[in-house]
Coordinates of C-alpha atoms in Angstrom, one line a residue:
M20 CA 127.6 180.5 270.6
K21 CA 127.8 176.7 270.2
Q22 CA 125.7 174.9 267.8
E23 CA 125.1 171.9 270.0
K24 CA 123.6 174.1 272.9
L25 CA 120.2 174.8 271.3
P26 CA 117.3 176.7 272.9
G27 CA 114.6 174.4 274.3
A28 CA 112.3 174.6 271.2
L29 CA 115.2 173.7 269.0
R30 CA 116.2 170.7 271.2
R31 CA 112.7 169.3 271.2
P32 CA 111.7 169.2 267.5
N33 CA 108.8 166.8 268.0
E34 CA 107.1 169.5 270.0
Y35 CA 107.8 172.2 267.5
S36 CA 107.1 171.0 264.0
S37 CA 108.0 174.1 262.2
I38 CA 111.1 174.9 264.2
G39 CA 112.2 171.3 264.5
F40 CA 111.6 170.7 260.8
I41 CA 113.8 173.7 259.9
W42 CA 116.6 172.8 262.3
L43 CA 116.6 169.0 261.6
S44 CA 116.5 169.6 257.9
A45 CA 119.3 172.0 257.9
P46 CA 121.4 172.4 255.8
I47 CA 118.9 171.1 253.3
V48 CA 116.6 174.1 253.8
I49 CA 119.5 176.5 253.8
L50 CA 119.2 176.5 250.0
S51 CA 115.9 178.3 250.1
I52 CA 116.7 180.4 253.2
S53 CA 120.2 181.6 252.5
L54 CA 119.9 182.1 248.7
L55 CA 118.2 185.4 249.1
T56 CA 114.6 184.2 249.0
S57 CA 113.0 187.6 248.2
Y58 CA 109.5 187.9 246.9
A59 CA 109.3 188.4 243.2
A60 CA 106.5 189.0 240.9
E61 CA 106.6 187.9 237.3
K62 CA 108.0 190.7 235.2
T63 CA 110.0 191.3 232.1
F64 CA 113.2 193.2 232.5
D65 CA 114.5 195.7 230.0
D66 CA 117.9 196.1 231.4
A67 CA 119.6 192.9 232.5
Q68 CA 122.6 194.9 233.8
D69 CA 120.7 196.6 236.5
P70 CA 121.6 194.9 239.7
R71 CA 118.1 195.3 241.4
Q72 CA 116.4 193.8 238.3
L73 CA 119.0 191.0 238.3
I74 CA 118.1 190.2 241.9
Q75 CA 114.4 190.3 241.0
A76 CA 114.9 188.0 238.0
M77 CA 116.9 185.6 240.1
S78 CA 114.1 185.4 242.6
E79 CA 111.6 184.3 240.0
S80 CA 114.0 181.8 238.4
L81 CA 114.3 180.0 241.7
R82 CA 110.6 179.2 241.6
S83 CA 110.0 178.7 237.9
L84 CA 112.9 176.7 236.4
S85 CA 113.5 172.9 236.1
Y86 CA 117.0 171.8 236.9
E87 CA 119.2 169.2 238.6
G88 CA 122.4 169.9 240.4
T89 CA 124.8 169.5 243.3
F90 CA 125.6 172.3 245.7
V91 CA 127.7 172.7 248.8
T92 CA 127.2 174.9 251.9
V93 CA 130.2 176.1 253.8
S94 CA 129.9 177.5 257.3
G95 CA 133.1 177.8 259.4
S96 CA 134.7 174.4 259.3
T97 CA 131.5 172.6 258.3
V98 CA 130.9 171.6 254.7
D99 CA 127.8 169.9 253.5
T100 CA 127.0 168.6 250.0
L101 CA 123.4 168.2 248.7
K102 CA 121.7 167.3 245.5
I103 CA 118.6 169.1 244.3
I104 CA 116.2 168.2 241.6
Q105 CA 113.4 170.7 240.7
I106 CA 110.7 170.2 238.1
N107 CA 108.3 173.0 237.3
N108 CA 106.0 172.9 234.3
G109 CA 104.0 176.0 235.2
V110 CA 101.3 174.1 237.0
A111 CA 102.8 171.3 239.0
F112 CA 105.9 171.9 241.1
N113 CA 108.1 169.1 242.5
Q114 CA 111.4 169.3 244.3
Q115 CA 113.7 166.7 245.8
L116 CA 116.7 167.5 248.1
V117 CA 119.1 164.8 249.2
S118 CA 122.1 165.2 251.7
L119 CA 125.2 163.5 250.3
N120 CA 127.4 163.6 253.4
G121 CA 126.8 163.4 257.2
E122 CA 123.4 162.3 258.4
S123 CA 121.2 160.9 255.6
R124 CA 118.2 163.1 254.9
E125 CA 115.7 163.7 252.0
V126 CA 113.1 166.3 251.5
F127 CA 110.4 166.2 248.9
R128 CA 108.1 169.1 248.1
N129 CA 105.2 169.6 245.8
N130 CA 102.3 172.0 245.6
E131 CA 100.5 170.3 248.5
L132 CA 103.0 168.6 250.8
V133 CA 106.5 168.7 252.3
T134 CA 107.9 165.3 253.3
C135 CA 111.2 165.0 255.2
I136 CA 112.8 161.5 255.5
W137 CA 115.4 160.4 258.0
P138 CA 116.7 156.9 257.1
N139 CA 118.9 156.5 260.1
S140 CA 115.9 156.8 262.5
Q141 CA 113.5 155.3 259.9
S142 CA 111.2 158.4 260.5
V143 CA 109.2 160.6 258.2
I144 CA 107.6 164.0 258.8
T145 CA 105.0 165.4 256.5
M146 CA 103.3 168.8 256.6
K147 CA 101.2 170.9 254.3
A148 CA 103.3 173.0 251.9
R149 CA 103.0 176.8 252.3
E150 CA 103.7 179.2 249.5
R151 CA 105.2 182.5 250.8
K152 CA 103.7 185.4 248.9
S153 CA 104.3 189.1 249.2
E154 CA 101.3 191.3 249.2
T155 CA 103.0 193.7 246.7
G156 CA 105.7 191.5 245.1
Y157 CA 109.3 192.6 245.3
D158 CA 109.1 195.9 247.0
F159 CA 112.1 198.2 246.4
K160 CA 111.0 200.4 249.2
L161 CA 111.7 197.6 251.6
N162 CA 115.1 197.3 250.2
N163 CA 116.3 200.9 251.0
N164 CA 118.2 199.0 253.7
Y165 CA 120.7 197.7 251.1
E166 CA 122.9 199.2 248.4
Y167 CA 123.2 197.2 245.1
K168 CA 126.3 197.1 242.9
L169 CA 127.2 195.1 239.8
L170 CA 130.7 193.6 240.0
S171 CA 132.9 191.9 237.4
D172 CA 131.6 188.8 235.7
D173 CA 132.7 185.3 237.0
R174 CA 132.2 181.6 236.4
V175 CA 130.4 179.1 238.6
A176 CA 129.8 175.4 237.8
G177 CA 131.3 176.1 234.4
R178 CA 128.7 178.8 233.6
Q179 CA 129.1 182.5 233.0
T180 CA 127.6 184.6 235.8
F181 CA 126.8 188.2 236.8
V182 CA 128.0 189.1 240.3
V183 CA 125.9 191.4 242.4
E184 CA 127.0 192.9 245.8
V185 CA 124.1 193.7 248.2
T186 CA 125.5 195.8 251.0
A187 CA 123.4 196.3 254.2
N188 CA 123.3 199.9 255.5
D189 CA 123.3 198.9 259.2
R190 CA 124.1 195.9 261.4
E191 CA 120.5 194.6 261.6
R192 CA 121.0 192.4 258.6
Y193 CA 123.7 190.6 256.6
S194 CA 125.2 191.8 253.4
Y195 CA 125.3 189.4 250.4
R196 CA 127.3 188.7 247.3
V197 CA 125.5 186.6 244.7
W198 CA 126.5 184.9 241.4
I199 CA 123.6 184.8 238.9
D200 CA 123.6 182.6 235.8
K201 CA 123.6 184.8 232.7
E202 CA 121.4 182.6 230.6
T203 CA 118.7 181.5 233.1
K204 CA 119.1 184.0 235.9
L205 CA 119.3 181.1 238.4
L206 CA 121.3 181.8 241.6
L207 CA 124.5 179.6 241.3
K208 CA 126.4 180.9 244.3
S209 CA 125.7 183.2 247.4
M210 CA 127.8 184.5 250.2
S211 CA 126.4 185.9 253.4
L212 CA 128.7 188.5 255.0
E213 CA 128.9 190.0 258.5
A214 CA 129.2 193.8 259.0
G215 CA 133.1 193.5 258.9
G216 CA 133.0 191.6 255.6
L217 CA 133.7 188.2 256.9
P218 CA 131.7 185.3 255.3
V219 CA 129.0 183.8 257.6
E220 CA 128.0 181.2 255.0
Q221 CA 128.6 180.3 251.4
V222 CA 126.3 178.2 249.2
M223 CA 127.5 177.2 245.7
F224 CA 126.5 174.9 242.9
T225 CA 129.3 172.6 241.7
D226 CA 127.3 171.2 238.8
I227 CA 123.9 171.9 237.2
R228 CA 121.9 170.9 234.2
F229 CA 118.6 172.1 232.7
D230 CA 117.8 169.2 230.4
H231 CA 114.2 168.3 229.6
D232 CA 114.6 164.7 230.7
I233 CA 115.0 165.4 234.4
T234 CA 113.1 163.0 236.6
I235 CA 112.3 162.9 240.3
D236 CA 111.6 160.0 242.7
N237 CA 108.0 159.3 243.5
V238 CA 107.8 160.0 247.2
T239 CA 104.6 157.8 247.7
D240 CA 106.2 154.8 246.1
K241 CA 109.4 155.3 248.2
L242 CA 107.6 155.4 251.5
E243 CA 105.6 152.3 250.6
R244 CA 109.0 150.5 249.9
L245 CA 110.7 151.8 253.1
E246 CA 107.8 151.1 255.5
Y247 CA 109.0 153.9 257.8
Q248 CA 106.8 155.4 260.6
V249 CA 105.1 158.5 259.2
Q250 CA 104.1 161.4 261.4
N251 CA 101.7 163.9 259.8
Y252 CA 101.2 167.4 260.9
V253 CA 97.8 168.8 260.1
E254 CA 96.4 172.3 260.3
P255 CA 94.5 173.0 263.5
A256 CA 90.8 173.9 263.6
S257 CA 89.8 177.3 264.8
V258 CA 90.8 177.6 268.5
S259 CA 88.9 180.4 270.4
Y260 CA 91.6 180.5 273.1
L261 CA 94.3 181.2 270.5
T262 CA 92.3 183.7 268.4
E263 CA 91.8 185.9 271.5
K264 CA 95.5 186.3 271.9
K265 CA 97.2 189.1 269.9
V266 CA 100.8 189.4 269.2
R267 CA 102.0 193.0 268.9
F268 CA 105.5 194.4 268.4
D269 CA 106.7 197.4 270.4
L270 CA 109.6 198.3 268.1
L271 CA 110.9 196.1 265.3
P272 CA 114.4 196.6 263.9
K273 CA 114.4 199.1 261.0
G274 CA 113.0 197.9 257.7
Y275 CA 111.3 194.7 258.8
R276 CA 107.5 194.2 258.5
K277 CA 105.0 191.4 259.0
I278 CA 104.4 189.3 256.0
S279 CA 102.1 186.6 257.4
E280 CA 100.7 185.2 260.6
M281 CA 99.2 181.7 261.1
N282 CA 98.8 179.0 263.7
H283 CA 100.7 175.6 263.7
H284 CA 99.5 172.5 265.4
M285 CA 102.1 170.7 267.5
P286 CA 101.4 167.0 268.3
T287 CA 102.3 167.1 272.0
I288 CA 101.0 170.5 272.8
A289 CA 97.2 171.1 273.4
E290 CA 97.2 174.5 271.8
P291 CA 98.6 175.5 268.4
V292 CA 101.7 177.7 268.3
R293 CA 101.5 181.1 266.6
H294 CA 103.9 181.7 263.7
I295 CA 104.6 185.2 262.4
F296 CA 106.9 185.8 259.4
L297 CA 108.8 189.0 259.0
S298 CA 110.9 190.2 256.2
D299 CA 112.8 193.3 254.9
G300 CA 112.4 192.1 251.3
I301 CA 115.6 190.0 251.5
A302 CA 116.3 188.8 255.1
S303 CA 113.5 186.7 256.8
I304 CA 112.6 186.1 260.4
S305 CA 110.2 183.6 262.0
I306 CA 108.6 184.1 265.4
Y307 CA 107.0 181.2 267.2
V308 CA 104.9 181.9 270.3
Q309 CA 103.6 179.1 272.5
F310 CA 100.8 180.6 274.7
G311 CA 100.3 179.3 278.3
Y312 CA 103.7 177.6 278.3
K313 CA 104.5 175.5 281.3
A314 CA 108.0 174.1 281.2
S315 CA 108.5 170.6 282.5
E316 CA 112.2 171.2 282.7
I317 CA 114.5 174.2 283.2
I318 CA 115.3 175.3 279.7
P319 CA 118.1 177.9 279.1
V320 CA 117.1 180.9 277.1
G321 CA 119.5 182.5 274.7
Y322 CA 121.1 182.0 271.3
A323 CA 121.7 179.2 268.9
K324 CA 123.4 179.4 265.5
L325 CA 123.6 177.2 262.4
G326 CA 125.3 178.8 259.4
S327 CA 123.5 182.1 258.7
I328 CA 120.5 181.0 260.7
T329 CA 120.4 182.5 264.3
A330 CA 117.8 181.7 266.9
Y331 CA 116.9 183.3 270.2
E332 CA 114.5 182.0 272.8
R333 CA 112.8 184.1 275.5
R334 CA 110.3 183.1 278.2
T335 CA 107.7 185.3 279.9
D336 CA 105.6 184.2 282.9
T337 CA 103.1 182.5 280.7
D338 CA 104.5 182.2 277.1
L339 CA 107.5 180.9 275.2
I340 CA 108.9 183.0 272.4
T341 CA 111.4 181.6 269.8
V342 CA 112.8 183.8 267.0
M343 CA 114.9 182.5 264.2
G344 CA 116.1 183.9 260.9
D345 CA 119.0 184.5 258.5
V346 CA 120.0 187.6 260.4
P347 CA 122.6 188.6 262.9
A348 CA 122.3 187.6 266.6
Q349 CA 121.4 191.2 267.8
T350 CA 118.5 191.3 265.4
V351 CA 116.7 188.0 266.6
R352 CA 117.2 189.2 270.2
A353 CA 115.7 192.7 269.5
V354 CA 112.7 191.0 267.7
A355 CA 112.2 188.6 270.7
Y356 CA 112.1 191.5 273.2
S357 CA 109.8 193.6 271.0
V358 CA 107.1 190.9 271.2
N359 CA 104.1 192.0 273.3
I360 CA 101.3 189.5 273.9
E361 CA 97.8 190.9 274.6
N362 CA 94.6 189.1 275.6

């Protein structure tokens, strides 16, 4: 699979705001996708040495802490370096991500809005921020697909860490190894592993600080100074044609379930695109369905891959289905062919 030969939806990001935003922003968004973005409820843990509880504490710290740091992502021969600033005072949430090598990119996120800036093309995309929430919080029943083991302590970015190995019980998901800061429970390093144990992708902080004087750029002031063209994506109004369509699944890979379903408006498409989010509690999969799709060009179906994110595109006679997630190739393909669209 070659990264440059992307499926149609991924090669036309202006027509697919959610897919295009993810792909064009990568590896910026890989921090939130690859670093085990499981769904955690706020809890107090009695035994910090229990690997499952460490994973749950780590998930909460990703959302609740304020910090500033630099991290690298390594996938094959590709290495990217990014800066992250996150401020969370319990009410307001602000985050800034900046690419430090390759194409210049910045992503700002707060409680209401996500803004992605590409200085090279002088373009800006904004969209409403969505908070992913589990109906039940972190569900250990979902995670019967993994085995958890606490390994020997280690150091990352000069800080002492717990090391937890999360081993998948089948080939429908990756295994992981994570390094969790002992003091704050923040995830400082993660490694996604194929079934044979080879690394798919690594993400690691090289430096990090938790000072109280952390500041973040004001995105509104920045956009006024830059005078870039801003493209806003807004939520669609209720569309009767779309609500009549139902997306069913004949047989999902073991352990995955639907977390949410919503419609996304795409600026060059008359009808919104359906987005369905699946998870097994650790791995996540997004399905985008464009109903009544009429291709203006011959678009190859098949795989695309970037780091641990794999995508697969499938066409029916009337619809275009794109599946992407931090899972192996056979899993996104199985999900794509399990989709059954009913009127």
